[in-house]
C-alpha positions as a printed Julia matrix, in Angstrom:
173×3 Matrix{Float64}:
  -0.15    0.16    0.13
   1.45    3.68   -0.88
   1.65    6.16    2.11
   0.35    9.41    1.25
   2.62   12.35    3.41
  -0.52   14.63    4.44
   2.3    17.21    5.75
   0.64   19.93    7.59
  -3.19   19.04    7.14
  -4.36   22.11    8.44
  -2.27   24.35    6.32
  -3.26   22.06    3.19
  -6.69   22.31    4.16
  -6.46   26.17    4.02
  -4.55   26.65    1.03
  -7.16   24.54   -0.77
  -9.51   26.91    0.7
  -7.2    30.2    -0.71
  -6.96   28.46   -4.43
  -8.89   25.31   -5.48
  -6.02   22.6    -5.6
  -3.34   24.62   -3.61
  -3.59   21.91   -0.94
  -2.84   19.23   -3.04
  -0.28   20.7    -4.76
   1.43   21.32   -1.54
   0.95   17.96   -0.2
   2.56   16.71   -3.71
  -0.3    15.0    -4.9
  -0.12   16.71   -8.15
  -2.5    15.22  -10.98
  -5.23   15.54   -8.09
  -4.21   19.24   -7.66
  -4.39   20.36  -11.2
  -7.17   18.32  -11.76
  -9.39   19.8    -9.04
  -7.8    23.23   -9.9
  -9.0    23.1   -13.79
 -12.29   21.55  -12.75
 -13.57   23.7    -9.83
 -12.16   27.19  -11.28
 -13.69   25.88  -14.68
 -16.77   25.62  -13.03
 -16.55   29.07  -11.35
 -15.47   30.9   -14.1
 -17.69   29.77  -16.61
 -20.92   30.65  -14.36
 -19.46   33.99  -13.76
 -19.0    34.51  -17.19
 -22.79   33.48  -18.36
 -23.94   35.65  -15.84
 -21.88   38.48  -16.51
 -20.05   38.88  -13.3
 -23.01   39.55  -11.25
 -23.62   36.41  -10.09
 -21.12   36.35   -7.48
 -22.23   39.3    -5.08
 -22.63   39.44   -1.08
 -25.52   41.57    0.5
 -27.33   40.94    3.85
 -29.66   44.03    3.48
 -33.31   42.48    4.3
 -34.52   42.86    0.71
 -31.88   41.07   -0.65
 -29.89   38.24    1.47
 -27.39   36.57   -0.73
 -27.13   33.23    1.15
 -25.65   31.64   -2.47
 -22.8    33.26   -1.48
 -21.99   31.7     1.23
 -21.62   28.73   -1.03
 -19.31   30.5    -3.57
 -17.35   31.65   -0.86
 -16.5    27.99   -0.58
 -13.96   29.13   -3.86
 -11.62   31.1    -1.59
  -9.73   33.99   -2.85
 -11.67   34.4    -6.61
 -14.84   35.12   -4.65
 -13.29   37.58   -2.03
 -13.73   40.53   -4.07
 -17.52   40.37   -3.48
 -16.76   40.93    0.29
 -14.7    44.16   -0.23
 -17.25   44.97   -2.55
 -19.94   44.77    0.1
 -18.0    46.76    2.86
 -17.42   49.52    0.58
 -21.24   49.71   -0.61
 -22.38   48.98    2.57
 -20.28   50.6     4.94
 -20.13   53.95    6.78
 -20.13   55.93    4.84
 -20.87   54.38    1.42
 -18.8    54.04   -1.55
 -18.63   53.37   -4.8
 -17.58   50.11   -5.6
 -14.39   49.29   -7.37
 -13.52   47.36  -10.63
 -16.6    49.16  -12.52
 -18.88   47.12  -10.0
 -17.5    43.54  -10.72
 -18.89   41.47   -7.67
 -20.71   44.51   -6.15
 -23.81   43.88   -4.89
 -27.03   45.53   -6.95
 -28.03   49.09   -6.38
 -30.82   49.67   -4.43
 -33.82   51.05   -5.67
 -34.35   54.89   -4.55
 -38.46   54.48   -4.38
 -39.47   50.9    -3.47
 -41.66   50.72   -6.2
 -39.22   51.16   -8.71
 -37.28   48.53  -10.41
 -33.89   47.8    -8.96
 -30.62   46.78  -10.26
 -31.06   42.79   -9.45
 -34.28   42.79  -11.26
 -32.93   44.82  -14.43
 -30.03   42.01  -14.15
 -32.8    39.0   -13.97
 -34.61   40.76  -16.94
 -31.45   41.03  -19.03
 -29.95   37.75  -18.43
 -32.93   35.7   -17.84
 -31.95   32.21  -16.84
 -28.56   32.68  -17.18
 -28.21   34.31  -13.86
 -29.77   31.52  -12.22
 -27.48   29.15  -14.19
 -24.33   31.02  -13.78
 -25.38   31.38   -9.71
 -25.73   27.44   -9.68
 -22.38   27.1   -11.45
 -20.51   29.06   -9.21
 -22.2    27.31   -6.04
 -21.26   24.09   -7.2
 -17.87   25.37   -7.83
 -17.56   26.19   -4.17
 -19.42   22.99   -2.48
 -16.99   20.82   -4.59
 -14.06   22.46   -3.41
 -15.6    22.25    0.16
 -15.11   18.58   -0.61
 -11.43   18.83   -1.91
 -10.62   21.2     1.12
 -11.91   17.75    3.5
  -9.7    15.51    1.13
  -6.4    17.61    1.85
  -7.29   17.62    5.58
  -8.04   14.25    6.14
  -6.45   12.51    2.94
  -8.19   10.2     0.54
 -11.3     8.57    1.36
 -10.83    4.79    2.73
  -7.03    5.14    3.54
  -6.99    4.99    7.3
 -10.19    2.25    6.74
  -7.44    0.07    5.25
  -4.84    0.74    7.35
  -6.86   -0.54   10.61
  -8.46   -3.64    9.05
  -4.89   -4.41    7.55
  -3.8    -4.07   11.47
  -6.66   -6.49   12.65
  -5.79   -8.78   10.15
  -2.27   -9.0    11.1
  -3.63   -9.03   14.92
  -5.82  -11.9    13.67
  -2.63  -13.9    12.43
  -0.34  -13.31   14.77
  -2.84  -14.84   17.91
């Protein structure tokens, strides 16, 4: 059986969250690291692309609680600009968003009866807004599984070790 050196499991998990696949690369599991990096980031950026950059944003206002962002945050560093934008937009005093509004929360309407920016995004993008949100959420959730793998190692590795130890004990007695 091949021994896998997980090195510092906590650091590997943090690196896996920070940049998908980085924890596995740190553990010298290069094939898995590159595969995870390509799959998670491709899925994330594809979702961001079809949603025209509007599907990842952080907002906790009474009218727009963006719970989807919690899943998207699983992708790590690539989702953090949304936190920067939310802090600027909702901070005291409010500031205009950076980067031409990339990952910024939608502007709230001046009058409650007027359509807000989120409604315009939904109207313009149609199903692509929801599909882009779904792709970015799944990328984040998939990376959470990769983080667990970087921390705990491959599934079943410790079980096989325990079974082989038990069988050796049975043979010895």
